[in-house]
Amino acid sequence: DTAVSQTPKYLVTQMGNDKSIKCEQNLGHDTMYWYKQDSKKFLKIMFSYNNKELIINETVPNRFSPKSPDKAHLNLHINSLELGDSAVYFCASSLPTGETQYFGPGTRLLVL
Amino acid sequence: LAKTTQPISMDSYEGQEVNITCSHNNIATNDYITWYQQFPSQGPRFIIQGYKTKVTNEVASLFIPADRKSSTLSLPRVSLSDTAVYYCLVGDLRHGSSNTGKLIFGQGTTLQVKP
């Protein structure tokens, strides 16, 4: 009974490619997030959606586009991948107040 | 948004109590203090949360002084499996706030528990 799941777990791709990461939560939460964790382990929020509506949009290149088909899913599409995009991307979900966020297992993206 | 400062690393031995202190000098009135734990190759996991004084659950205790400019996570009798990175965060939990859910993770404290 995985609460927050992400696919794929690993993603190795070439510069310039377009890729998507999928996230699904079965907790019934209205709010979902995407975080990026770099090699130094800093975890930084990228986006937050509440009930399919964009709430938080940090300073992220517009090559990154989140899409929420329904409130249980928040996918991340990345265009024209760059070397600096290599990181671990975590999806999370919570109640609207965000008091406890449940994180997925992460997607390890390596851009060659 | 309030910034947090915590030690980069700590060492301990099995069975000891571990206290990790976090500074958040510019914490706002509506901010709560939350601690997360992250094991290698996993996402962060919620440990404990508080607003003031002391909070205790089955995993840890959280001590918050009256001025709320710092907080201390206390892990009783750690084991090897407590080796992880611990993050202290402050965040606004008011429903509808533009900052709601916007957790700012610092560098975290890497706790190494030795046998």
Short mmCIF file of C-alpha atoms in Angstrom, two decimals:
data_model
loop_
_atom_site.label_atom_id
_atom_site.label_comp_id
_atom_site.label_asym_id
_atom_site.label_seq_id
_atom_site.Cartn_x
_atom_site.Cartn_y
_atom_site.Cartn_z
CA ASP A 1 0.00 0.00 0.00
CA THR A 2 2.35 2.69 -1.25
CA ALA A 3 1.08 6.10 -0.18
CA VAL A 4 3.06 8.22 -2.66
CA SER A 5 4.56 6.50 -5.67
CA GLN A 6 6.78 7.79 -8.44
CA THR A 7 7.82 6.35 -11.77
CA PRO A 8 10.39 5.77 -12.96
CA LYS A 9 12.74 5.23 -10.04
CA TYR A 10 15.79 5.78 -12.23
CA LEU A 11 16.05 7.83 -15.41
CA VAL A 12 19.21 8.12 -17.51
CA THR A 13 18.96 10.26 -20.62
CA GLN A 14 20.90 12.47 -23.00
CA MET A 15 21.06 16.24 -22.97
CA GLY A 16 18.34 17.85 -25.02
CA ASN A 17 15.81 15.08 -24.52
CA ASP A 18 12.33 15.55 -23.07
CA LYS A 19 11.24 13.33 -20.19
CA SER A 20 8.37 12.95 -17.75
CA ILE A 21 8.17 11.74 -14.17
CA LYS A 22 4.84 10.54 -12.83
CA CYS A 23 3.54 10.80 -9.27
CA GLU A 24 0.46 9.32 -7.70
CA GLN A 25 -0.85 9.44 -4.14
CA ASN A 26 -3.60 7.32 -2.61
CA LEU A 27 -3.93 9.31 0.62
CA GLY A 28 -6.83 11.42 -0.55
CA HIS A 29 -4.77 14.59 -0.17
CA ASP A 30 -5.65 17.74 -2.05
CA THR A 31 -2.12 19.14 -2.18
CA MET A 32 0.90 17.77 -4.01
CA TYR A 33 4.46 19.00 -4.44
CA TRP A 34 7.61 18.50 -6.44
CA TYR A 35 11.03 18.89 -4.82
CA LYS A 36 14.54 18.71 -6.25
CA GLN A 37 17.45 17.36 -4.20
CA ASP A 38 20.88 18.12 -5.58
CA SER A 39 24.17 16.34 -5.00
CA LYS A 40 24.80 18.33 -1.82
CA LYS A 41 21.52 17.00 -0.41
CA PHE A 42 19.76 20.37 -0.43
CA LEU A 43 16.04 19.74 -0.89
CA LYS A 44 14.26 22.57 -2.66
CA ILE A 45 10.59 22.96 -3.42
CA MET A 46 9.73 23.48 -7.09
CA PHE A 47 5.95 23.41 -7.34
CA SER A 48 2.85 22.93 -5.25
CA TYR A 49 -0.65 22.14 -6.49
CA ASN A 50 -3.83 22.27 -4.46
CA ASN A 51 -6.79 20.47 -5.99
CA LYS A 52 -5.22 20.66 -9.45
CA GLU A 53 -4.48 24.37 -9.11
CA LEU A 54 -0.92 25.74 -9.07
CA ILE A 55 -0.20 27.30 -5.67
CA ILE A 56 3.57 27.54 -5.39
CA ASN A 57 5.89 28.06 -8.34
CA GLU A 58 9.43 28.68 -7.26
CA THR A 59 12.10 30.08 -9.55
CA VAL A 60 12.27 27.10 -11.85
CA PRO A 61 13.17 27.21 -15.56
CA ASN A 62 10.09 27.08 -17.74
CA ARG A 63 11.48 23.88 -19.22
CA PHE A 64 9.86 22.29 -16.18
CA SER A 65 6.10 21.99 -16.48
CA PRO A 66 3.95 20.26 -13.89
CA LYS A 67 0.64 18.77 -14.91
CA SER A 68 -2.13 17.63 -12.60
CA PRO A 69 -4.78 15.59 -14.44
CA ASP A 70 -6.60 14.99 -11.16
CA LYS A 71 -5.85 15.65 -7.52
CA ALA A 72 -4.27 12.23 -7.03
CA HIS A 73 -1.66 12.79 -9.73
CA LEU A 74 1.03 15.40 -10.30
CA ASN A 75 3.37 14.72 -13.19
CA LEU A 76 6.54 16.62 -14.02
CA HIS A 77 7.57 17.13 -17.62
CA ILE A 78 11.04 18.41 -18.41
CA ASN A 79 11.96 19.75 -21.86
CA SER A 80 15.44 20.08 -23.32
CA LEU A 81 17.20 18.39 -20.42
CA GLU A 82 20.49 19.90 -19.26
CA LEU A 83 23.38 18.45 -17.27
CA GLY A 84 22.39 20.58 -14.27
CA ASP A 85 19.01 18.88 -14.14
CA SER A 86 20.69 15.75 -12.78
CA ALA A 87 19.29 15.29 -9.29
CA VAL A 88 16.78 13.31 -7.27
CA TYR A 89 13.21 14.54 -7.72
CA PHE A 90 10.73 13.90 -4.93
CA CYS A 91 6.99 14.10 -5.10
CA ALA A 92 5.01 14.71 -1.90
CA SER A 93 1.43 15.20 -0.81
CA SER A 94 -0.35 16.68 2.19
CA LEU A 95 -3.52 18.22 3.49
CA PRO A 96 -4.00 21.85 2.36
CA THR A 97 -2.30 23.18 5.49
CA GLY A 98 0.84 21.25 4.57
CA GLU A 99 1.50 20.24 8.15
CA THR A 100 2.71 16.74 7.35
CA GLN A 101 4.05 16.04 3.91
CA TYR A 102 4.35 12.47 2.70
CA PHE A 103 7.20 11.96 0.29
CA GLY A 104 7.60 9.47 -2.50
CA PRO A 105 10.72 7.33 -2.95
CA GLY A 106 12.30 9.73 -5.42
CA THR A 107 13.31 9.59 -9.07
CA ARG A 108 17.02 9.65 -9.74
CA LEU A 109 17.61 11.58 -12.96
CA LEU A 110 20.99 11.50 -14.63
CA VAL A 111 21.53 13.63 -17.72
CA LEU A 112 24.54 12.67 -19.82
CA LEU B 1 10.43 32.83 5.16
CA ALA B 2 12.34 31.82 8.24
CA LYS B 3 15.74 30.27 7.71
CA THR B 4 17.06 27.50 9.91
CA THR B 5 20.57 26.68 11.06
CA GLN B 6 21.60 23.29 12.41
CA PRO B 7 24.89 21.42 12.89
CA ILE B 8 26.05 19.73 9.73
CA SER B 9 26.88 16.46 11.46
CA MET B 10 26.77 14.64 14.80
CA ASP B 11 28.09 11.35 16.05
CA SER B 12 26.57 9.20 18.75
CA TYR B 13 26.64 5.67 20.12
CA GLU B 14 23.87 3.18 20.41
CA GLY B 15 21.74 3.64 23.51
CA GLN B 16 22.61 7.31 23.98
CA GLU B 17 20.15 10.19 23.91
CA VAL B 18 20.77 12.55 21.02
CA ASN B 19 19.77 16.21 21.01
CA ILE B 20 19.89 18.19 17.78
CA THR B 21 19.37 21.92 18.11
CA CYS B 22 18.09 24.16 15.36
CA SER B 23 18.18 27.96 15.27
CA HIS B 24 15.39 29.93 13.59
CA ASN B 25 15.87 33.50 14.78
CA ASN B 26 13.36 35.10 12.40
CA ILE B 27 10.52 32.65 12.96
CA ALA B 28 7.14 34.26 12.31
CA THR B 29 4.11 34.19 14.57
CA ASN B 30 2.25 31.75 12.34
CA ASP B 31 5.17 29.40 11.76
CA TYR B 32 5.26 25.86 13.11
CA ILE B 33 8.46 23.91 13.66
CA THR B 34 8.71 20.54 11.98
CA TRP B 35 11.40 17.88 11.87
CA TYR B 36 11.89 15.36 9.08
CA GLN B 37 14.18 12.34 8.84
CA GLN B 38 15.74 11.11 5.61
CA PHE B 39 17.45 7.78 5.09
CA PRO B 40 19.74 7.26 2.09
CA SER B 41 17.84 6.70 -1.15
CA GLN B 42 14.49 7.52 0.46
CA GLY B 43 12.25 10.54 0.71
CA PRO B 44 12.06 12.58 3.93
CA ARG B 45 9.73 11.27 6.61
CA PHE B 46 7.83 13.39 9.13
CA ILE B 47 9.02 12.93 12.73
CA ILE B 48 7.45 15.58 14.92
CA GLN B 49 5.94 19.05 14.87
CA GLY B 50 5.28 21.75 17.43
CA TYR B 51 4.47 25.38 18.00
CA LYS B 52 5.73 26.02 21.53
CA THR B 53 6.81 24.29 24.76
CA LYS B 54 7.22 20.53 24.50
CA VAL B 55 5.79 17.89 22.21
CA THR B 56 6.38 14.18 22.57
CA ASN B 57 5.41 11.25 20.40
CA GLU B 58 6.48 7.62 20.18
CA VAL B 59 9.60 8.52 18.24
CA ALA B 60 10.98 11.76 19.65
CA SER B 61 10.48 14.86 21.76
CA LEU B 62 10.61 18.45 20.60
CA PHE B 63 11.57 21.22 22.99
CA ILE B 64 10.74 24.81 22.05
CA PRO B 65 11.68 27.71 24.39
CA ALA B 66 9.34 30.60 24.98
CA ASP B 67 10.99 32.88 22.41
CA ARG B 68 10.73 30.13 19.76
CA LYS B 69 14.03 31.20 18.21
CA SER B 70 15.38 27.70 18.51
CA SER B 71 14.18 24.14 18.97
CA THR B 72 15.74 20.86 20.05
CA LEU B 73 14.89 17.45 18.68
CA SER B 74 15.56 14.75 21.26
CA LEU B 75 15.92 11.11 20.22
CA PRO B 76 15.93 8.78 23.22
CA ARG B 77 18.31 5.82 23.17
CA VAL B 78 19.29 5.86 19.51
CA SER B 79 20.05 2.71 17.57
CA LEU B 80 22.05 2.11 14.40
CA SER B 81 18.86 2.45 12.39
CA ASP B 82 18.54 6.09 13.48
CA THR B 83 21.53 6.97 11.29
CA ALA B 84 20.02 9.48 8.88
CA VAL B 85 19.82 13.15 7.95
CA TYR B 86 17.51 15.21 10.16
CA TYR B 87 15.95 18.40 8.82
CA CYS B 88 14.49 21.22 10.87
CA LEU B 89 11.94 23.38 9.09
CA VAL B 90 9.66 26.25 9.93
CA GLY B 91 6.54 26.90 7.95
CA ASP B 92 3.18 28.63 7.89
CA LEU B 93 0.33 26.16 8.25
CA ARG B 94 -2.55 28.58 7.91
CA HIS B 95 -5.01 27.38 5.35
CA GLY B 96 -5.00 29.69 2.37
CA SER B 97 -1.74 31.46 3.17
CA SER B 98 0.43 32.01 0.12
CA ASN B 99 3.24 30.31 1.99
CA THR B 100 1.22 27.33 3.17
CA GLY B 101 3.08 24.11 2.66
CA LYS B 102 6.19 25.90 1.49
CA LEU B 103 8.76 23.96 3.44
CA ILE B 104 12.28 25.34 3.30
CA PHE B 105 14.75 22.54 3.87
CA GLY B 106 18.23 23.46 5.08
CA GLN B 107 21.29 21.32 4.82
CA GLY B 108 20.13 19.07 7.62
CA THR B 109 22.14 17.30 10.32
CA THR B 110 23.73 14.01 9.39
CA LEU B 111 23.54 11.80 12.47
CA GLN B 112 25.89 8.85 12.55
CA VAL B 113 25.12 6.26 15.24
CA LYS B 114 28.00 3.95 16.03
CA PRO B 115 27.87 0.55 17.75
#
